[in-house]
Amino acid sequence: MLFHNPLRQAVLIKRYKRFLADVELENGEVVTVHCPNTGAMTGCAEAGMRVWLSDSANSKRKYRFTWEIAETFKGQLICVNTHRANRVAGEALDSNVIEQLTELQQLSAERKYGYDNRRIDWFARDSQHREVYIEVKSVTLADANQGYFPDTVSKRASDHLRSLQDMVADGHRAVVLYTVLHSGIENVSAARHIDPKYAEECQKASKAGVEFYALGCELTLQAITPRQELPVII
């Protein structure tokens, strides 16, 4: 996934109201930018961090800039724009980065499924013509090289796991694809210390046949590139 225009550098002052952040541009101007991330953003939004912004160049937008990348004080890059995860995951599925998800056909995004018509991030059919339902999760929370999901209590994430179990019970494949958008993460685990209910639902889902994979990516200021599968600890 390429950033179509060069990102603008800034320094983070603070993030607030979930979707807003104040930053100082290189020319010293302080501006409010859109923060496309509903999570706690632990370790991703510390005052003084270098950040990079995409520029809509649209004077009619209330917030011209969107926060895309943060750099930790150790020099690790994090994509804080969770909307990027689905696109990166789609590129990985297209290019067969995850061995167990190769040769998928009829790949399509945002398809409705289940009794309540919720949306799955990616739908496909495998080489055995089974339907494959793929839920993408953006992972940015790190402790050393260990990644965790979620970064805050998420009833919605637990609900997704139960819906995926329903798909398995109906004879289909169901997948959770953790898309790692933090350059320092080497494996992914359910964040039991943050959301024990989600961790319990992961174990139930895994026993029921839901598949769990993690996608490692190369992050630069020009692109986010899916590279390899990472270990998942349930």
PDB file of C-alpha atoms in Angstrom:
ATOM      1  CA  MET A   1       0.000   0.000   0.000  1.00  0.00           C
ATOM      2  CA  LEU A   2       1.576   3.238  -1.176  1.00  0.00           C
ATOM      3  CA  PHE A   3       1.047   6.671   0.288  1.00  0.00           C
ATOM      4  CA  HIS A   4       0.206   8.575  -2.872  1.00  0.00           C
ATOM      5  CA  ASN A   5       1.688  11.888  -1.705  1.00  0.00           C
ATOM      6  CA  PRO A   6       4.702  12.551   0.530  1.00  0.00           C
ATOM      7  CA  LEU A   7       3.773  12.529   4.220  1.00  0.00           C
ATOM      8  CA  ARG A   8       4.372  15.688   6.253  1.00  0.00           C
ATOM      9  CA  GLN A   9       6.428  15.471   9.416  1.00  0.00           C
ATOM     10  CA  ALA A  10       5.244  16.929  12.714  1.00  0.00           C
ATOM     11  CA  VAL A  11       5.625  16.489  16.467  1.00  0.00           C
ATOM     12  CA  LEU A  12       2.712  15.223  18.549  1.00  0.00           C
ATOM     13  CA  ILE A  13       1.424  17.543  21.254  1.00  0.00           C
ATOM     14  CA  LYS A  14      -1.587  15.494  22.391  1.00  0.00           C
ATOM     15  CA  ARG A  15      -4.325  13.162  21.185  1.00  0.00           C
ATOM     16  CA  TYR A  16      -7.828  13.718  22.546  1.00  0.00           C
ATOM     17  CA  LYS A  17     -11.537  13.027  21.943  1.00  0.00           C
ATOM     18  CA  ARG A  18     -10.433   9.787  20.234  1.00  0.00           C
ATOM     19  CA  PHE A  19     -10.456  11.244  16.728  1.00  0.00           C
ATOM     20  CA  LEU A  20      -8.381  14.412  17.175  1.00  0.00           C
ATOM     21  CA  ALA A  21      -4.741  15.274  17.809  1.00  0.00           C
ATOM     22  CA  ASP A  22      -2.787  18.517  18.040  1.00  0.00           C
ATOM     23  CA  VAL A  23       0.602  18.538  16.339  1.00  0.00           C
ATOM     24  CA  GLU A  24       3.338  21.045  15.581  1.00  0.00           C
ATOM     25  CA  LEU A  25       4.390  21.179  11.941  1.00  0.00           C
ATOM     26  CA  GLU A  26       8.008  21.696  10.927  1.00  0.00           C
ATOM     27  CA  ASN A  27       7.326  25.406  10.334  1.00  0.00           C
ATOM     28  CA  GLY A  28       6.178  25.769  13.960  1.00  0.00           C
ATOM     29  CA  GLU A  29       2.460  25.979  13.160  1.00  0.00           C
ATOM     30  CA  VAL A  30       0.186  24.079  15.554  1.00  0.00           C
ATOM     31  CA  VAL A  31      -2.748  22.358  13.852  1.00  0.00           C
ATOM     32  CA  THR A  32      -5.492  19.905  14.793  1.00  0.00           C
ATOM     33  CA  VAL A  33      -5.513  16.725  12.688  1.00  0.00           C
ATOM     34  CA  HIS A  34      -7.845  13.769  12.236  1.00  0.00           C
ATOM     35  CA  CYS A  35      -6.830  10.651  14.180  1.00  0.00           C
ATOM     36  CA  PRO A  36      -8.443   7.590  12.501  1.00  0.00           C
ATOM     37  CA  ASN A  37      -8.103   5.228  15.457  1.00  0.00           C
ATOM     38  CA  THR A  38     -10.741   4.354  18.059  1.00  0.00           C
ATOM     39  CA  GLY A  39      -8.406   2.386  20.339  1.00  0.00           C
ATOM     40  CA  ALA A  40      -6.428   3.377  23.405  1.00  0.00           C
ATOM     41  CA  MET A  41      -3.294   3.834  21.249  1.00  0.00           C
ATOM     42  CA  THR A  42      -1.077   2.825  24.166  1.00  0.00           C
ATOM     43  CA  GLY A  43       2.557   3.500  23.255  1.00  0.00           C
ATOM     44  CA  CYS A  44       1.520   5.142  19.978  1.00  0.00           C
ATOM     45  CA  ALA A  45       0.530   8.624  21.111  1.00  0.00           C
ATOM     46  CA  GLU A  46       3.078   9.987  23.556  1.00  0.00           C
ATOM     47  CA  ALA A  47       3.740  13.712  23.574  1.00  0.00           C
ATOM     48  CA  GLY A  48       6.937  14.571  21.721  1.00  0.00           C
ATOM     49  CA  MET A  49       6.786  11.666  19.281  1.00  0.00           C
ATOM     50  CA  ARG A  50       7.564  12.365  15.646  1.00  0.00           C
ATOM     51  CA  VAL A  51       4.495  11.760  13.507  1.00  0.00           C
ATOM     52  CA  TRP A  52       3.695  11.884   9.805  1.00  0.00           C
ATOM     53  CA  LEU A  53       0.521  13.168   8.223  1.00  0.00           C
ATOM     54  CA  SER A  54      -1.235  12.722   4.907  1.00  0.00           C
ATOM     55  CA  ASP A  55      -2.405  15.977   3.369  1.00  0.00           C
ATOM     56  CA  SER A  56      -5.826  16.068   1.750  1.00  0.00           C
ATOM     57  CA  ALA A  57      -4.990  19.488   0.211  1.00  0.00           C
ATOM     58  CA  ASN A  58      -8.713  20.163   0.608  1.00  0.00           C
ATOM     59  CA  SER A  59      -9.362  23.574   2.123  1.00  0.00           C
ATOM     60  CA  LYS A  60     -13.033  22.648   2.659  1.00  0.00           C
ATOM     61  CA  ARG A  61     -12.222  19.789   5.032  1.00  0.00           C
ATOM     62  CA  LYS A  62     -12.479  20.691   8.689  1.00  0.00           C
ATOM     63  CA  TYR A  63      -9.215  18.843   9.363  1.00  0.00           C
ATOM     64  CA  ARG A  64      -6.928  18.991   6.366  1.00  0.00           C
ATOM     65  CA  PHE A  65      -4.370  16.486   7.712  1.00  0.00           C
ATOM     66  CA  THR A  66      -4.775  12.839   8.730  1.00  0.00           C
ATOM     67  CA  TRP A  67      -2.377  11.210  11.172  1.00  0.00           C
ATOM     68  CA  GLU A  68      -0.822   8.151   9.493  1.00  0.00           C
ATOM     69  CA  ILE A  69       2.481   7.178  11.162  1.00  0.00           C
ATOM     70  CA  ALA A  70       4.031   7.558  14.599  1.00  0.00           C
ATOM     71  CA  GLU A  71       7.665   6.922  15.505  1.00  0.00           C
ATOM     72  CA  THR A  72       8.465   5.600  18.978  1.00  0.00           C
ATOM     73  CA  PHE A  73      11.367   7.012  20.936  1.00  0.00           C
ATOM     74  CA  LYS A  74      13.227   3.792  20.002  1.00  0.00           C
ATOM     75  CA  GLY A  75      12.796   4.581  16.302  1.00  0.00           C
ATOM     76  CA  GLN A  76      10.072   2.009  15.574  1.00  0.00           C
ATOM     77  CA  LEU A  77       7.334   2.976  13.119  1.00  0.00           C
ATOM     78  CA  ILE A  78       3.620   2.469  13.795  1.00  0.00           C
ATOM     79  CA  CYS A  79       0.740   3.025  11.401  1.00  0.00           C
ATOM     80  CA  VAL A  80      -1.992   4.479  13.619  1.00  0.00           C
ATOM     81  CA  ASN A  81      -4.530   4.761  10.791  1.00  0.00           C
ATOM     82  CA  THR A  82      -6.476   1.531  11.361  1.00  0.00           C
ATOM     83  CA  HIS A  83      -8.295   1.950   8.029  1.00  0.00           C
ATOM     84  CA  ARG A  84      -5.044   0.979   6.285  1.00  0.00           C
ATOM     85  CA  ALA A  85      -5.119  -2.551   7.751  1.00  0.00           C
ATOM     86  CA  ASN A  86      -7.839  -3.887   5.441  1.00  0.00           C
ATOM     87  CA  ARG A  87      -6.073  -2.732   2.309  1.00  0.00           C
ATOM     88  CA  VAL A  88      -2.731  -4.158   3.400  1.00  0.00           C
ATOM     89  CA  ALA A  89      -4.416  -7.444   4.313  1.00  0.00           C
ATOM     90  CA  GLY A  90      -6.081  -7.537   0.901  1.00  0.00           C
ATOM     91  CA  GLU A  91      -2.701  -7.113  -0.803  1.00  0.00           C
ATOM     92  CA  ALA A  92      -1.307  -9.970   1.305  1.00  0.00           C
ATOM     93  CA  LEU A  93      -4.222 -12.233   0.361  1.00  0.00           C
ATOM     94  CA  ASP A  94      -3.754 -11.351  -3.305  1.00  0.00           C
ATOM     95  CA  SER A  95      -0.041 -12.163  -3.200  1.00  0.00           C
ATOM     96  CA  ASN A  96      -0.296 -15.352  -1.072  1.00  0.00           C
ATOM     97  CA  VAL A  97       1.822 -14.088   1.830  1.00  0.00           C
ATOM     98  CA  ILE A  98       0.028 -16.368   4.327  1.00  0.00           C
ATOM     99  CA  GLU A  99       0.682 -19.958   3.253  1.00  0.00           C
ATOM    100  CA  GLN A 100      -2.613 -21.305   4.589  1.00  0.00           C
ATOM    101  CA  LEU A 101      -4.541 -18.620   2.697  1.00  0.00           C
ATOM    102  CA  THR A 102      -3.102 -19.174  -0.772  1.00  0.00           C
ATOM    103  CA  GLU A 103      -4.961 -19.475  -4.054  1.00  0.00           C
ATOM    104  CA  LEU A 104      -8.077 -17.742  -2.792  1.00  0.00           C
ATOM    105  CA  GLN A 105     -10.687 -16.955  -5.430  1.00  0.00           C
ATOM    106  CA  GLN A 106     -13.498 -14.397  -5.712  1.00  0.00           C
ATOM    107  CA  LEU A 107     -11.792 -12.166  -3.153  1.00  0.00           C
ATOM    108  CA  SER A 108     -14.123  -9.314  -2.224  1.00  0.00           C
ATOM    109  CA  ALA A 109     -14.281  -6.732   0.545  1.00  0.00           C
ATOM    110  CA  GLU A 110     -17.000  -5.681   2.974  1.00  0.00           C
ATOM    111  CA  ARG A 111     -19.481  -8.483   2.378  1.00  0.00           C
ATOM    112  CA  LYS A 112     -22.534  -8.933   4.609  1.00  0.00           C
ATOM    113  CA  TYR A 113     -22.879 -12.274   6.380  1.00  0.00           C
ATOM    114  CA  GLY A 114     -24.537 -14.012   9.306  1.00  0.00           C
ATOM    115  CA  TYR A 115     -27.999 -13.754  10.787  1.00  0.00           C
ATOM    116  CA  ASP A 116     -27.542 -10.101  11.721  1.00  0.00           C
ATOM    117  CA  ASN A 117     -26.047  -8.983   8.382  1.00  0.00           C
ATOM    118  CA  ARG A 118     -22.776  -7.766   9.895  1.00  0.00           C
ATOM    119  CA  ARG A 119     -19.900  -7.091   7.487  1.00  0.00           C
ATOM    120  CA  ILE A 120     -16.844  -9.279   7.049  1.00  0.00           C
ATOM    121  CA  ASP A 121     -13.641  -7.533   5.969  1.00  0.00           C
ATOM    122  CA  TRP A 122     -12.775 -10.047   3.224  1.00  0.00           C
ATOM    123  CA  PHE A 123     -14.688 -12.906   1.642  1.00  0.00           C
ATOM    124  CA  ALA A 124     -13.251 -15.547  -0.684  1.00  0.00           C
ATOM    125  CA  ARG A 125     -13.468 -19.174  -1.761  1.00  0.00           C
ATOM    126  CA  ASP A 126     -10.575 -21.553  -1.364  1.00  0.00           C
ATOM    127  CA  SER A 127      -9.290 -24.263  -3.716  1.00  0.00           C
ATOM    128  CA  GLN A 128     -11.874 -26.673  -2.281  1.00  0.00           C
ATOM    129  CA  HIS A 129     -14.635 -24.155  -3.063  1.00  0.00           C
ATOM    130  CA  ARG A 130     -15.300 -23.496   0.611  1.00  0.00           C
ATOM    131  CA  GLU A 131     -16.446 -20.030   1.612  1.00  0.00           C
ATOM    132  CA  VAL A 132     -13.762 -18.182   3.597  1.00  0.00           C
ATOM    133  CA  TYR A 133     -14.679 -15.343   5.969  1.00  0.00           C
ATOM    134  CA  ILE A 134     -11.704 -13.177   6.993  1.00  0.00           C
ATOM    135  CA  GLU A 135     -11.860 -10.671   9.854  1.00  0.00           C
ATOM    136  CA  VAL A 136      -8.930  -8.205   9.864  1.00  0.00           C
ATOM    137  CA  LYS A 137      -7.612  -6.729  13.117  1.00  0.00           C
ATOM    138  CA  SER A 138      -5.009  -3.947  13.298  1.00  0.00           C
ATOM    139  CA  VAL A 139      -2.280  -4.607  15.891  1.00  0.00           C
ATOM    140  CA  THR A 140      -0.235  -1.708  17.261  1.00  0.00           C
ATOM    141  CA  LEU A 141       0.093  -2.474  20.993  1.00  0.00           C
ATOM    142  CA  ALA A 142       3.586  -3.752  21.827  1.00  0.00           C
ATOM    143  CA  ASP A 143       5.500  -4.838  24.914  1.00  0.00           C
ATOM    144  CA  ALA A 144       9.081  -5.359  23.755  1.00  0.00           C
ATOM    145  CA  ASN A 145       8.628  -7.504  20.605  1.00  0.00           C
ATOM    146  CA  GLN A 146       5.281  -8.969  21.730  1.00  0.00           C
ATOM    147  CA  GLY A 147       2.149  -7.614  20.054  1.00  0.00           C
ATOM    148  CA  TYR A 148      -1.287  -7.663  21.663  1.00  0.00           C
ATOM    149  CA  PHE A 149      -4.880  -7.293  20.530  1.00  0.00           C
ATOM    150  CA  PRO A 150      -7.042  -5.518  21.549  1.00  0.00           C
ATOM    151  CA  ASP A 151      -5.522  -2.452  23.197  1.00  0.00           C
ATOM    152  CA  THR A 152      -8.737  -1.748  25.124  1.00  0.00           C
ATOM    153  CA  VAL A 153     -11.785  -3.792  26.156  1.00  0.00           C
ATOM    154  CA  SER A 154     -13.713  -4.585  22.973  1.00  0.00           C
ATOM    155  CA  LYS A 155     -17.121  -6.263  23.128  1.00  0.00           C
ATOM    156  CA  ARG A 156     -17.317  -5.821  19.359  1.00  0.00           C
ATOM    157  CA  ALA A 157     -14.183  -7.935  18.831  1.00  0.00           C
ATOM    158  CA  SER A 158     -15.649 -10.722  20.982  1.00  0.00           C
ATOM    159  CA  ASP A 159     -18.910 -10.541  19.029  1.00  0.00           C
ATOM    160  CA  HIS A 160     -16.935 -10.971  15.804  1.00  0.00           C
ATOM    161  CA  LEU A 161     -15.394 -14.175  17.141  1.00  0.00           C
ATOM    162  CA  ARG A 162     -18.805 -15.634  17.921  1.00  0.00           C
ATOM    163  CA  SER A 163     -20.029 -14.769  14.421  1.00  0.00           C
ATOM    164  CA  LEU A 164     -16.993 -16.503  12.916  1.00  0.00           C
ATOM    165  CA  GLN A 165     -17.738 -19.602  14.983  1.00  0.00           C
ATOM    166  CA  ASP A 166     -21.220 -19.620  13.441  1.00  0.00           C
ATOM    167  CA  MET A 167     -19.637 -19.691   9.985  1.00  0.00           C
ATOM    168  CA  VAL A 168     -17.487 -22.688  10.936  1.00  0.00           C
ATOM    169  CA  ALA A 169     -20.542 -24.460  12.324  1.00  0.00           C
ATOM    170  CA  ASP A 170     -22.226 -23.929   8.952  1.00  0.00           C
ATOM    171  CA  GLY A 171     -19.352 -25.692   7.185  1.00  0.00           C
ATOM    172  CA  HIS A 172     -17.318 -22.669   6.053  1.00  0.00           C
ATOM    173  CA  ARG A 173     -13.822 -21.427   6.923  1.00  0.00           C
ATOM    174  CA  ALA A 174     -13.434 -18.464   9.262  1.00  0.00           C
ATOM    175  CA  VAL A 175     -10.214 -16.521   9.814  1.00  0.00           C
ATOM    176  CA  VAL A 176      -8.890 -13.804  12.100  1.00  0.00           C
ATOM    177  CA  LEU A 177      -6.010 -12.019  10.366  1.00  0.00           C
ATOM    178  CA  TYR A 178      -4.026  -9.807  12.734  1.00  0.00           C
ATOM    179  CA  THR A 179      -2.359  -7.173  10.561  1.00  0.00           C
ATOM    180  CA  VAL A 180       0.695  -5.932  12.451  1.00  0.00           C
ATOM    181  CA  LEU A 181       1.275  -2.221  11.850  1.00  0.00           C
ATOM    182  CA  HIS A 182       4.185  -1.829  14.303  1.00  0.00           C
ATOM    183  CA  SER A 183       7.735  -2.462  13.104  1.00  0.00           C
ATOM    184  CA  GLY A 184       8.878  -3.813  16.485  1.00  0.00           C
ATOM    185  CA  ILE A 185       6.331  -6.624  16.851  1.00  0.00           C
ATOM    186  CA  GLU A 186       7.454 -10.196  16.120  1.00  0.00           C
ATOM    187  CA  ASN A 187       4.439 -12.209  17.341  1.00  0.00           C
ATOM    188  CA  VAL A 188       0.848 -11.594  18.409  1.00  0.00           C
ATOM    189  CA  SER A 189      -1.211 -12.690  21.385  1.00  0.00           C
ATOM    190  CA  ALA A 190      -4.674 -12.021  22.733  1.00  0.00           C
ATOM    191  CA  ALA A 191      -4.376  -9.250  25.350  1.00  0.00           C
ATOM    192  CA  ARG A 192      -5.638 -11.215  28.343  1.00  0.00           C
ATOM    193  CA  HIS A 193      -4.326  -8.533  30.713  1.00  0.00           C
ATOM    194  CA  ILE A 194      -6.540  -5.952  29.004  1.00  0.00           C
ATOM    195  CA  ASP A 195      -9.602  -7.894  27.841  1.00  0.00           C
ATOM    196  CA  PRO A 196      -9.785 -11.354  29.455  1.00  0.00           C
ATOM    197  CA  LYS A 197     -13.190 -11.986  27.883  1.00  0.00           C
ATOM    198  CA  TYR A 198     -11.722 -11.552  24.400  1.00  0.00           C
ATOM    199  CA  ALA A 199      -8.854 -13.920  25.250  1.00  0.00           C
ATOM    200  CA  GLU A 200     -11.354 -16.536  26.437  1.00  0.00           C
ATOM    201  CA  GLU A 201     -13.391 -16.116  23.240  1.00  0.00           C
ATOM    202  CA  CYS A 202     -10.211 -16.603  21.173  1.00  0.00           C
ATOM    203  CA  GLN A 203      -9.590 -19.949  22.853  1.00  0.00           C
ATOM    204  CA  LYS A 204     -13.188 -21.016  22.284  1.00  0.00           C
ATOM    205  CA  ALA A 205     -13.062 -19.907  18.660  1.00  0.00           C
ATOM    206  CA  SER A 206      -9.780 -21.717  18.025  1.00  0.00           C
ATOM    207  CA  LYS A 207     -11.167 -24.951  19.471  1.00  0.00           C
ATOM    208  CA  ALA A 208     -14.264 -24.504  17.282  1.00  0.00           C
ATOM    209  CA  GLY A 209     -12.098 -24.285  14.147  1.00  0.00           C
ATOM    210  CA  VAL A 210     -11.607 -20.546  13.613  1.00  0.00           C
ATOM    211  CA  GLU A 211      -8.140 -19.964  12.143  1.00  0.00           C
ATOM    212  CA  PHE A 212      -5.777 -17.305  13.530  1.00  0.00           C
ATOM    213  CA  TYR A 213      -2.895 -15.780  11.542  1.00  0.00           C
ATOM    214  CA  ALA A 214      -0.711 -12.696  11.903  1.00  0.00           C
ATOM    215  CA  LEU A 215       0.719 -10.642   9.054  1.00  0.00           C
ATOM    216  CA  GLY A 216       4.052  -8.890   9.452  1.00  0.00           C
ATOM    217  CA  CYS A 217       4.613  -5.748   7.391  1.00  0.00           C
ATOM    218  CA  GLU A 218       7.472  -3.493   6.354  1.00  0.00           C
ATOM    219  CA  LEU A 219       6.652   0.093   7.301  1.00  0.00           C
ATOM    220  CA  THR A 220       8.289   3.087   5.652  1.00  0.00           C
ATOM    221  CA  LEU A 221       7.212   6.673   5.085  1.00  0.00           C
ATOM    222  CA  GLN A 222       6.399   5.748   1.489  1.00  0.00           C
ATOM    223  CA  ALA A 223       4.499   2.471   1.848  1.00  0.00           C
ATOM    224  CA  ILE A 224       3.227  -0.368   4.021  1.00  0.00           C
ATOM    225  CA  THR A 225       4.193  -3.700   2.472  1.00  0.00           C
ATOM    226  CA  PRO A 226       2.972  -7.130   3.667  1.00  0.00           C
ATOM    227  CA  ARG A 227       6.015  -9.373   4.099  1.00  0.00           C
ATOM    228  CA  GLN A 228       5.581 -12.553   6.155  1.00  0.00           C
ATOM    229  CA  GLU A 229       3.456 -14.578   8.543  1.00  0.00           C
ATOM    230  CA  LEU A 230       4.169 -14.056  12.250  1.00  0.00           C
ATOM    231  CA  PRO A 231       3.403 -16.471  15.114  1.00  0.00           C
ATOM    232  CA  VAL A 232       0.068 -16.180  16.941  1.00  0.00           C
ATOM    233  CA  ILE A 233      -0.238 -17.236  20.580  1.00  0.00           C
ATOM    234  CA  ILE A 234      -3.830 -18.002  21.607  1.00  0.00           C
TER     235      ILE A 234
END
